[in-house]
Structure formats: C-alpha cells, structure tokens
Short mmCIF file of the C-alpha atoms (twelve columns), coordinates in Angstrom:
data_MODEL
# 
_entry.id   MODEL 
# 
loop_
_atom_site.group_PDB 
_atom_site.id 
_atom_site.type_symbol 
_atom_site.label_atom_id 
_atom_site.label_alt_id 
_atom_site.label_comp_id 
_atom_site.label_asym_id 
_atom_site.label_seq_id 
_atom_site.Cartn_x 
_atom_site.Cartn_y 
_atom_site.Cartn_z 
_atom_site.pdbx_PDB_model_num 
ATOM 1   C CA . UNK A 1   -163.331 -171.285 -120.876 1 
ATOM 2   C CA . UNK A 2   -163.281 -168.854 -118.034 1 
ATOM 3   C CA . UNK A 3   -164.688 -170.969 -115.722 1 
ATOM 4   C CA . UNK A 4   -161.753 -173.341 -116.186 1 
ATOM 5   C CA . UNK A 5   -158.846 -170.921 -116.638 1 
ATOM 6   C CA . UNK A 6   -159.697 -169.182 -112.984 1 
ATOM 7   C CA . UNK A 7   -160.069 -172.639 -111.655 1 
ATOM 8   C CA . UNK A 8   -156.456 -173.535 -112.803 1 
ATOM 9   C CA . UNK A 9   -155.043 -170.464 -112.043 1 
ATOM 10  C CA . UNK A 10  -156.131 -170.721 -108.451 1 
ATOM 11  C CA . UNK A 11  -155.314 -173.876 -108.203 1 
ATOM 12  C CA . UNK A 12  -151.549 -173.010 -109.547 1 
ATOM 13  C CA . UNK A 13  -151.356 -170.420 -106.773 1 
ATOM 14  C CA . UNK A 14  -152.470 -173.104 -104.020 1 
ATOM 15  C CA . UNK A 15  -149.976 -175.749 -104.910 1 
ATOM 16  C CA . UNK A 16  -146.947 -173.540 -104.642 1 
ATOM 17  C CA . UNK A 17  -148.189 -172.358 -101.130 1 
ATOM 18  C CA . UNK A 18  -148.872 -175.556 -100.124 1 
ATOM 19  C CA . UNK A 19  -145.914 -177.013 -101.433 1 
ATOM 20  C CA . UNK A 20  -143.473 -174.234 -100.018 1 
ATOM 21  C CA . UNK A 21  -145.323 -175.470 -96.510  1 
ATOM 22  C CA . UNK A 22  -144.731 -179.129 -97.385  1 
ATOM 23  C CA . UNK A 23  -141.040 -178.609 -98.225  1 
ATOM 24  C CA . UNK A 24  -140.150 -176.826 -94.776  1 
ATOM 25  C CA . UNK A 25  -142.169 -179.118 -92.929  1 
ATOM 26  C CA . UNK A 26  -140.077 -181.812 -94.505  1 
ATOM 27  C CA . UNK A 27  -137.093 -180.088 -93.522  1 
ATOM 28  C CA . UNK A 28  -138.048 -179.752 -90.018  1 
ATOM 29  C CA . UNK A 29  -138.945 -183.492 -89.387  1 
ATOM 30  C CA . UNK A 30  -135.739 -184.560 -90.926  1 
ATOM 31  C CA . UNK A 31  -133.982 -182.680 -88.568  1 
ATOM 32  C CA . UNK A 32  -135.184 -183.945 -85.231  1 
ATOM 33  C CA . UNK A 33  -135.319 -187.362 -87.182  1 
ATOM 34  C CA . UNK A 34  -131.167 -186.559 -87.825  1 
ATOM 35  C CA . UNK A 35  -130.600 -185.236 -84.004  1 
ATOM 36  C CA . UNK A 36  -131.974 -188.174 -82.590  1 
ATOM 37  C CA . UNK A 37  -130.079 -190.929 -85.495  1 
ATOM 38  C CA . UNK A 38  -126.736 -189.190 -85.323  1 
ATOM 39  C CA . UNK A 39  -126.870 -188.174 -81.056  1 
ATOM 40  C CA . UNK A 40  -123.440 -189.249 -80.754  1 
ATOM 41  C CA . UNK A 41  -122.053 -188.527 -84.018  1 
ATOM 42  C CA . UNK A 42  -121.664 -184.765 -84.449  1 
ATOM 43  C CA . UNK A 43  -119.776 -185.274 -87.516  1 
ATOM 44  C CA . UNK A 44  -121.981 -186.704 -89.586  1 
ATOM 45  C CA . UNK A 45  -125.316 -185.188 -88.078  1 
ATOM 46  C CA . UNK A 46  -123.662 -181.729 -89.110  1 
ATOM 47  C CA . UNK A 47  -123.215 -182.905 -92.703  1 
ATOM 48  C CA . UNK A 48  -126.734 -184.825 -93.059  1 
ATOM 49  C CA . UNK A 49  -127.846 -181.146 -91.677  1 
ATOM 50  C CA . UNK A 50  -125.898 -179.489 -94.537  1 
ATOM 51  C CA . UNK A 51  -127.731 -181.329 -96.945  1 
ATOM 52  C CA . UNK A 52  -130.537 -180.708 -95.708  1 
ATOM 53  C CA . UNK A 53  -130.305 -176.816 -95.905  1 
ATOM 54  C CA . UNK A 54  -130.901 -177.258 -99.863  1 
ATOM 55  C CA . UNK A 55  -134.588 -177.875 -98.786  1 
ATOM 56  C CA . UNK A 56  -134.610 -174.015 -97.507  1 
ATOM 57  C CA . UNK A 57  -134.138 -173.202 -101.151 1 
ATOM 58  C CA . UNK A 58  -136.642 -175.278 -102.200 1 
ATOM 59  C CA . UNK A 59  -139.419 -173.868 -100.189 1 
ATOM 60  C CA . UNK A 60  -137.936 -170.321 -100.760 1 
ATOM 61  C CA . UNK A 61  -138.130 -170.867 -104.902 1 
ATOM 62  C CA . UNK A 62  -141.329 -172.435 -104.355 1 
ATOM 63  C CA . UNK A 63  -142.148 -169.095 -102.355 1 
ATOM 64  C CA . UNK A 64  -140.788 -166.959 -105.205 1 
ATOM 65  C CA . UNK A 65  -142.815 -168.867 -107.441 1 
ATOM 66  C CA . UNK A 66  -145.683 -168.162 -105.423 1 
ATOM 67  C CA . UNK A 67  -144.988 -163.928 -105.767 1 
ATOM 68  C CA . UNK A 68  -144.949 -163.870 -109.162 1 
ATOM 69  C CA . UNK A 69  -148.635 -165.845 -109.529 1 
ATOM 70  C CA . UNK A 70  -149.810 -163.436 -107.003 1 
ATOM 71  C CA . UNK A 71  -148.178 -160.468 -108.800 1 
ATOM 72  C CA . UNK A 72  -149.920 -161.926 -112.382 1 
ATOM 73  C CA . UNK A 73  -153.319 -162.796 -110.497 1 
ATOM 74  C CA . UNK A 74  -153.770 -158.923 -109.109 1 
ATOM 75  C CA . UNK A 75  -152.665 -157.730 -112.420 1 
ATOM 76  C CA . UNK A 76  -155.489 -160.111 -113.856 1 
ATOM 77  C CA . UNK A 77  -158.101 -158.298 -111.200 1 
ATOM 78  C CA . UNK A 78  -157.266 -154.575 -111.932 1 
ATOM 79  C CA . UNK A 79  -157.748 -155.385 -115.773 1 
ATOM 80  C CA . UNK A 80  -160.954 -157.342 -115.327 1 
ATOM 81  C CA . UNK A 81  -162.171 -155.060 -112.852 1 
ATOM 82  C CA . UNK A 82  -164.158 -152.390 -114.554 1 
ATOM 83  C CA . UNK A 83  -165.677 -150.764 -111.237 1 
ATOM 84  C CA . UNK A 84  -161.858 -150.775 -109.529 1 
ATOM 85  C CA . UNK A 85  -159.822 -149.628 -111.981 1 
ATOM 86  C CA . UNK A 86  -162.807 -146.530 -112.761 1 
ATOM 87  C CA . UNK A 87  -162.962 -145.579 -108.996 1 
ATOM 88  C CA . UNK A 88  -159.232 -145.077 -109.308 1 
ATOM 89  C CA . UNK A 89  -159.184 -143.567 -112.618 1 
ATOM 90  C CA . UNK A 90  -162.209 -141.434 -112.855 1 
ATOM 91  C CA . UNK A 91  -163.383 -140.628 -109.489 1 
ATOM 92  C CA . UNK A 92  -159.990 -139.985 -107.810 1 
ATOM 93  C CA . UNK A 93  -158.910 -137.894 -111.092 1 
ATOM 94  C CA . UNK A 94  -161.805 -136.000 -110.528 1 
ATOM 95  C CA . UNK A 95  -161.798 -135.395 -107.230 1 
ATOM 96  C CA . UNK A 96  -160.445 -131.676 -105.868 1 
ATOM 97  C CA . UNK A 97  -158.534 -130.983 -103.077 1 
ATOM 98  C CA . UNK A 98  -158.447 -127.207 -103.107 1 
ATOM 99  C CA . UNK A 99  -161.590 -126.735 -100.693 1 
ATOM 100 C CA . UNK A 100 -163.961 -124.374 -98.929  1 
ATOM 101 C CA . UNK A 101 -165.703 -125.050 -95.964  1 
ATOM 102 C CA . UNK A 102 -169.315 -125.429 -97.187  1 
ATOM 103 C CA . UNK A 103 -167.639 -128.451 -99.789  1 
ATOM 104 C CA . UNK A 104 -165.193 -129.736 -96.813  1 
ATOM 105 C CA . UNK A 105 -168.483 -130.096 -94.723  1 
ATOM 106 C CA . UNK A 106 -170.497 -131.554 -97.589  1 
ATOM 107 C CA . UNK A 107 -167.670 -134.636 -98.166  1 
ATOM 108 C CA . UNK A 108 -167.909 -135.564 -94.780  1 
ATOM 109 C CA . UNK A 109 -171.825 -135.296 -94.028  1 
ATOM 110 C CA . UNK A 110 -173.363 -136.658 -97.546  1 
ATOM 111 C CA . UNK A 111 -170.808 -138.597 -99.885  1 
ATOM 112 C CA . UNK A 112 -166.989 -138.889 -99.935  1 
ATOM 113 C CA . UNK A 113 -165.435 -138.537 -103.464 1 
ATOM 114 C CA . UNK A 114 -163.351 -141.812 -103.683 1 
ATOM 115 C CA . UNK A 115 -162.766 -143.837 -100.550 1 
ATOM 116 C CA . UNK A 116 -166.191 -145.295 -99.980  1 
ATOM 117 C CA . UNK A 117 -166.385 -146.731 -103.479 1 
ATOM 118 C CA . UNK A 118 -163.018 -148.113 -103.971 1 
ATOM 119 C CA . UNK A 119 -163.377 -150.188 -100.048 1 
ATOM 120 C CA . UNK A 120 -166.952 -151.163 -102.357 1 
ATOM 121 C CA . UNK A 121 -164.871 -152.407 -104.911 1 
ATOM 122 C CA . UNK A 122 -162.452 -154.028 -103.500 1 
ATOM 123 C CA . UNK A 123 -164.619 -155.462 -100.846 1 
ATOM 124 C CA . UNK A 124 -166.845 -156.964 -103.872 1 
ATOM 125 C CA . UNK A 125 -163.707 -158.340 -105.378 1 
ATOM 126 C CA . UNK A 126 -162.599 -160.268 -102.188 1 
ATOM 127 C CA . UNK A 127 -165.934 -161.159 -100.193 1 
ATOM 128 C CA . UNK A 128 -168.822 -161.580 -103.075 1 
ATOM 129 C CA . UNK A 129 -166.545 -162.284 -106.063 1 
ATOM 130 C CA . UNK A 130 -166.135 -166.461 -106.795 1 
ATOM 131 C CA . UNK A 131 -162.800 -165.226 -105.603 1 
ATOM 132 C CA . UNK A 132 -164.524 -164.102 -102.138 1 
ATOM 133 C CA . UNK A 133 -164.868 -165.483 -99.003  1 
ATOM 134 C CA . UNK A 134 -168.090 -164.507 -98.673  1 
ATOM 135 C CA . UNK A 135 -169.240 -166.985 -101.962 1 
ATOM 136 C CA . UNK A 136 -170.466 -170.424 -101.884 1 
ATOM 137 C CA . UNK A 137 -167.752 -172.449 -99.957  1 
ATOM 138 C CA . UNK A 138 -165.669 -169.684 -99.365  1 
ATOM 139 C CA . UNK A 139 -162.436 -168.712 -100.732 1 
ATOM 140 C CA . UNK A 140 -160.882 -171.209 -103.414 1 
ATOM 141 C CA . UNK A 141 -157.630 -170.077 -102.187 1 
ATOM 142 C CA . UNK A 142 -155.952 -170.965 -99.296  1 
ATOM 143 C CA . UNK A 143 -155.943 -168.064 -96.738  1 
ATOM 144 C CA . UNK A 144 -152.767 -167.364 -96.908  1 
ATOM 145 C CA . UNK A 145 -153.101 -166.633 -100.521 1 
ATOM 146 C CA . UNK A 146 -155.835 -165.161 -100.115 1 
ATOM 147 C CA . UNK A 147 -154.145 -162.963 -97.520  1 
ATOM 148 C CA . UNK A 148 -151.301 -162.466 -100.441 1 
ATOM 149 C CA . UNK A 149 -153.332 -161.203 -102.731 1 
ATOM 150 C CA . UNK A 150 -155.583 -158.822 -101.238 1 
ATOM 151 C CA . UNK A 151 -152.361 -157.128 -100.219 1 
ATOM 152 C CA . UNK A 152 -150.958 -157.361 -103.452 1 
ATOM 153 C CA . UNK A 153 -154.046 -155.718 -104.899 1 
ATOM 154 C CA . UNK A 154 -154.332 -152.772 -102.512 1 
ATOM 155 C CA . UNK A 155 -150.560 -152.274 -103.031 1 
ATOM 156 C CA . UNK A 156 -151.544 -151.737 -106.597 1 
ATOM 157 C CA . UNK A 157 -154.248 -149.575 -105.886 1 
ATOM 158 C CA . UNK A 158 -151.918 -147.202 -103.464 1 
ATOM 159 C CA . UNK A 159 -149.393 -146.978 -106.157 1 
ATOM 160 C CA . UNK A 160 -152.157 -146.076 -108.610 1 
ATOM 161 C CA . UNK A 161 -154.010 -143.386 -106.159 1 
ATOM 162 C CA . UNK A 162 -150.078 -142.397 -105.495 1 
ATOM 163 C CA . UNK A 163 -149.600 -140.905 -108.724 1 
ATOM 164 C CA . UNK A 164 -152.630 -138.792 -109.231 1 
ATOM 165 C CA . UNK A 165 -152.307 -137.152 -106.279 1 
ATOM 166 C CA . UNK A 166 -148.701 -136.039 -106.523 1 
ATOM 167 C CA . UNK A 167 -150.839 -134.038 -109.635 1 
ATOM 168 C CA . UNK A 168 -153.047 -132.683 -107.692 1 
ATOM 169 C CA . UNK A 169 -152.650 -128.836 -106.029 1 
ATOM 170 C CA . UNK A 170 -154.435 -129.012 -102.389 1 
ATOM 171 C CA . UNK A 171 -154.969 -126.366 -99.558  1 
ATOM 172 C CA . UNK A 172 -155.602 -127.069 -95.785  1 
ATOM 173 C CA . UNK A 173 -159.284 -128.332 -95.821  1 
ATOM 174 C CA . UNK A 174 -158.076 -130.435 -99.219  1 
ATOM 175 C CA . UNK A 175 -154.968 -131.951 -96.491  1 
ATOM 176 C CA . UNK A 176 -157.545 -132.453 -94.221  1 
ATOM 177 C CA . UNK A 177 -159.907 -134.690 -96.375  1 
ATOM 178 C CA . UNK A 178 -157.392 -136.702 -98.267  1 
ATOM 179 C CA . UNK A 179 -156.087 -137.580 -93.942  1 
ATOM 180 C CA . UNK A 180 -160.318 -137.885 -94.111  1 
ATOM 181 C CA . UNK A 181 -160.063 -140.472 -96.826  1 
ATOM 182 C CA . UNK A 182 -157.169 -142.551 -96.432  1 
ATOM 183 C CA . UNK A 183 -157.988 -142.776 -92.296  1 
ATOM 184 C CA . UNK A 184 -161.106 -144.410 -93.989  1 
ATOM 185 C CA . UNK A 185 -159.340 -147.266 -96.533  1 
ATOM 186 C CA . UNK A 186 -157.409 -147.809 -93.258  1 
ATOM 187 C CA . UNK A 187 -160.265 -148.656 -91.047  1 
ATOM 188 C CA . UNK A 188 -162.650 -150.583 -93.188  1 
ATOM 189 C CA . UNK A 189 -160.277 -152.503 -95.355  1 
ATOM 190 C CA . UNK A 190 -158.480 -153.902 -92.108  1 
ATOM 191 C CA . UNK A 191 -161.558 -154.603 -90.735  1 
ATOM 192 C CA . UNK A 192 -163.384 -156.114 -93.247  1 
ATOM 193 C CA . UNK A 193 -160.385 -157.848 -96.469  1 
ATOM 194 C CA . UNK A 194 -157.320 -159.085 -94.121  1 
ATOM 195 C CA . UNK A 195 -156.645 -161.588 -91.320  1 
ATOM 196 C CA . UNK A 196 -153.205 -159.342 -90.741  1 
ATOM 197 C CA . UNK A 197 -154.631 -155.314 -90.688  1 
ATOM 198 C CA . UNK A 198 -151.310 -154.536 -90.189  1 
ATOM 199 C CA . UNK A 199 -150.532 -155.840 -93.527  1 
ATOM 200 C CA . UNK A 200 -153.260 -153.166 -94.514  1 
ATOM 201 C CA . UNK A 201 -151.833 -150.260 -93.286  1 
ATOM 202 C CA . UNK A 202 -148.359 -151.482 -94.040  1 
ATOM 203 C CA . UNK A 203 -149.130 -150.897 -97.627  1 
ATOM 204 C CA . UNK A 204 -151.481 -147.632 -96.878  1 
ATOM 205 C CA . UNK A 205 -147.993 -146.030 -95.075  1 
ATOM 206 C CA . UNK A 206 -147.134 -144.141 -97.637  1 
ATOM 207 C CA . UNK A 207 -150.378 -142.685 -99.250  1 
ATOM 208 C CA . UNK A 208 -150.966 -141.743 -94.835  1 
ATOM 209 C CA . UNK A 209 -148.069 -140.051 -94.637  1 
ATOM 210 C CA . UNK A 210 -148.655 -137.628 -97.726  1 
ATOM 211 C CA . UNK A 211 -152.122 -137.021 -96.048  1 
ATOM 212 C CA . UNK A 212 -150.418 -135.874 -92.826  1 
ATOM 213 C CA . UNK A 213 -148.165 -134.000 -94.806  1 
ATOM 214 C CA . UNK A 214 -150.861 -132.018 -97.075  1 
ATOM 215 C CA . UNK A 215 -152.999 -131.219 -93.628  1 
ATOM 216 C CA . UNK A 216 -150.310 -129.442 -91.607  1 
ATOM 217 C CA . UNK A 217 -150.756 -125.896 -90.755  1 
ATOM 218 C CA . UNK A 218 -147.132 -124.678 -91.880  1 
ATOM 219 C CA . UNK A 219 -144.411 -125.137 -93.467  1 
ATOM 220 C CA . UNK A 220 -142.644 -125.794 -90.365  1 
ATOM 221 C CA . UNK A 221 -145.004 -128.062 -88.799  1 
ATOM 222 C CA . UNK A 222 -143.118 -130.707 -90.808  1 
ATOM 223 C CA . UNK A 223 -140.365 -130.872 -88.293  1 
ATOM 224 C CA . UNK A 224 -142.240 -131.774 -85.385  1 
ATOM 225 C CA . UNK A 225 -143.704 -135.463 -87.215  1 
ATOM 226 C CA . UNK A 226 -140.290 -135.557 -89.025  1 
ATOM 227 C CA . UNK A 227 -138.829 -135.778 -85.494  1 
ATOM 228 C CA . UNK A 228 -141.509 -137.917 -84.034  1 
ATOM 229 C CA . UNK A 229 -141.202 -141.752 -83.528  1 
ATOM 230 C CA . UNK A 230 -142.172 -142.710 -86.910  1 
ATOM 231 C CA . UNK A 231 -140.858 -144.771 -89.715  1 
ATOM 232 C CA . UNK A 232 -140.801 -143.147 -92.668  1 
ATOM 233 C CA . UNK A 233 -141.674 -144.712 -95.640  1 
ATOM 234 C CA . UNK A 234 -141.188 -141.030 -97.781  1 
ATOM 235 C CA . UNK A 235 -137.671 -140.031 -98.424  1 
ATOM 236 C CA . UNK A 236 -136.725 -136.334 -97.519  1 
ATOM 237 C CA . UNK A 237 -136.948 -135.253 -101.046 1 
ATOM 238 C CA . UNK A 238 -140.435 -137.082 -101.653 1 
ATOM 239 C CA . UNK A 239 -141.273 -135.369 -98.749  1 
ATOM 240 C CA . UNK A 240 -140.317 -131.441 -100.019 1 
ATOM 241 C CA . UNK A 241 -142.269 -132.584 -103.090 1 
ATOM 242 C CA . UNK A 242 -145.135 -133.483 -101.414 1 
ATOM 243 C CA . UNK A 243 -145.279 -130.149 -99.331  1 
ATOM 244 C CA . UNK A 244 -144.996 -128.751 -102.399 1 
ATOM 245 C CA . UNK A 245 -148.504 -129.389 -103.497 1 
ATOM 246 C CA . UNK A 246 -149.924 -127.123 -100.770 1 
ATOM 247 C CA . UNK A 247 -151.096 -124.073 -102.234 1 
ATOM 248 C CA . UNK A 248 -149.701 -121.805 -98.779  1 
ATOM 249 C CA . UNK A 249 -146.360 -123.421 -98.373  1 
ATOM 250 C CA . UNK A 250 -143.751 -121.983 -100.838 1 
ATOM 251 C CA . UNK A 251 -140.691 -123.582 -102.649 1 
ATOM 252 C CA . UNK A 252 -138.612 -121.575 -100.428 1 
ATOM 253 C CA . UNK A 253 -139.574 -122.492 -96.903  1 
ATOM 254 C CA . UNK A 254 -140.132 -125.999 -97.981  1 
ATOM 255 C CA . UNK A 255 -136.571 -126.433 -99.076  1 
ATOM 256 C CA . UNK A 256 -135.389 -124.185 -96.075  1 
ATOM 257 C CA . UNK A 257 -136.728 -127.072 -93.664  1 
ATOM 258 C CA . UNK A 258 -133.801 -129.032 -92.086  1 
ATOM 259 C CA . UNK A 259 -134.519 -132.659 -92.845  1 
# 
C-alpha cells in the first residue's frame, strides 16, 4: 500500500546516506590504524593505503546512488503534489508582469500572485507532510536527506517558474515585483525548509538574477551589475534574452551592450 511503499522508499534513501558515511568512516580508521602498523615501513603502508583508496569509490557510488533516489523521490512529490505543481502552473501562468502603479501597490499591500503560496506549499510538503519535520517524530529521513531533497525540490520548482517567465513580456514595475517575489522565496524558504540557506539561494541564483535584470532602468544599466562582483549563473546570451522581455529595452540596444 502507500503507507508501505513511502516507508521503503525512505528507508532506501537512508541506507545509501548512511552507508556512504559508514564506508568513509571505514576508510578513515583504517588509515590511522595503517600509519600506526606500518610506522617504519613506508613501502608497504603506501600500498595498504592504495588499496584502501577503492573505499573512496565506494562511498562515492553509494553517493551517486543516493542522487538518483533523491532525483526519483522529488519527481514523486511534484506529481503527487496537487497544490505545488498548480501554484506553479496556474497561478504563475497567470500572473502579469506588465504593471501600473495602482496593481504594483495592490501586490505588495493585499496578496502577492505566486510567491506566498508556493513557500505554503512547499513548506506543507517539508514541515506538516509525514515527510515533515514538523510531524509526529519528525523527519523519517535523515537530515541530510532531508536537506537533499528539499533542495532537489526547489531546484525543480526554479526550473519550472524558469520557463514561464522567459514567456512572459514585463515593464519596470513588472521587474520590480518579480525582484518583489523571488527576494520573498529567498527569505522564507531559508528561514523556514533548510539547515544550509545558502543551499536555498544557491538554487534561487538564477531565477534572482533575471529579476535584477527585468527591474533595471535601462538598457545600459546592465553593465554596471555585469561588472560588479558577482557570479553569474546566466550566460551573456541568456542574459540579452532576458532583457529582451522588457517592454522599453529594444533588440538593438540590448545586443549593442558589450558583454
């Protein structure tokens, strides 16, 4: 049944973290056992320490092993996940970005189109789900699983939100509120789904730098967070095409810009 299939499928992601753990572990203690055994024979403490580098490969397969459950598992949530996969589908297809004040003003002051309910879904996925760490006993993952796959699921979701906005048209205000948006995912989804927020807004990179890129005030603008300190995770031509959606800049200045 259900019940039993989610048991064993969390279970399956637990033993090959566990086990990758075990395996280097192993490795480690054999070593200092080998330094100490072989002290004055370098010879043959370099070749017991060759053999043991096969472990490395054991704990990385095991590792491997470990991405691809995760991979299957998120895959699993976004098509189980009726309320996820809609907030991503419907609302953020719906949503416009070509905006007047009065609406600009009424996203921020009574309801945002998208970001609130997709941090609601994925925060009832991960804290009040029987996957959550919020239900009875807590996670039945490890937490570094746990960790794995919350990232692996919000890397899905970014991907997702991605693509309908590169088909979207958007003018200043509309730049301004997607910065709005994703400044929110940021925030609360650090806060409240990952022991590593930086693993959060690793995987929100991209999706903030399109935001900052459909908010600035010219074509030209570009240049000056082009040039900044940044690592970019848009190439120069994803970049042109994401200037492109701006209703003010044109295909000529955009491709004018020395990048």
């Amino acid at each position: 049944d259900a019940e039993r299939r989610f048991a064993e499928a969390c279970a399956s992601l637990n033993d090959a973290d566990v086990a990758a753990d075990y395996v280097t572990k192993l490795k480690a203690s054999l070593e200092e056992m080998t330094a100490a055994a072989f002290a004055n024979d370098p010879s043959d403490r370099e070749r017991v320490r060759s053999c043991l580098d096969d472990l490395e490969e054991v704990s990385q397969a095991f590792r491997g092993l470990l991405a691809d459950y995760v991979a299957e598992f998120s895959r699993g949530i976004w098509s189980t996940s009726g309320t996820l996969a809609a907030v991503v589908t419907e609302r953020v297809s719906h949503a416009s970005y070509v905006l007047d004040e009065e609406a600009y003003r009424y996203n921020e002051t009574v309801s945002d189109p998208w970001a609130s309910a997709l941090c609601d879904a994925l925060e009832e996925v991960f804290l009040h789900s029987p996957l959550g760490i919020g239900g009875d006993g807590g996670s039945p993952l490890t937490p570094s699983v746990h960790t794995a796959l919350v990232l692996s699921t919000v890397e899905t979701a970014c991907g997702r939100l991605e693509s309908i906005l590169l088909q979207k048209r958007f003018n200043q205000l509309g730049g301004l509120q997607l910065d709005r948006e994703i400044r929110k995912l940021s925030s609360r989804l650090a806060s409240s789904l990952s022991s590593t927020p930086a693993g959060i807004r690793e995987k929100l990179s991209r999706l903030s730098q399109m935001a900052t890129l459909v908010s600035l005030e010219s074509e030209d603008e570009v240049l000056e967070v082009w040039d900044a300190k940044v690592s970019w995770r848009l190439s120069v031509s994803e970049v042109r095409k994401v200037l492109s959606l701006r209703d003010e800049f044109t295909r000529e200045r955009i491709n004018a810009l020395g990048l």
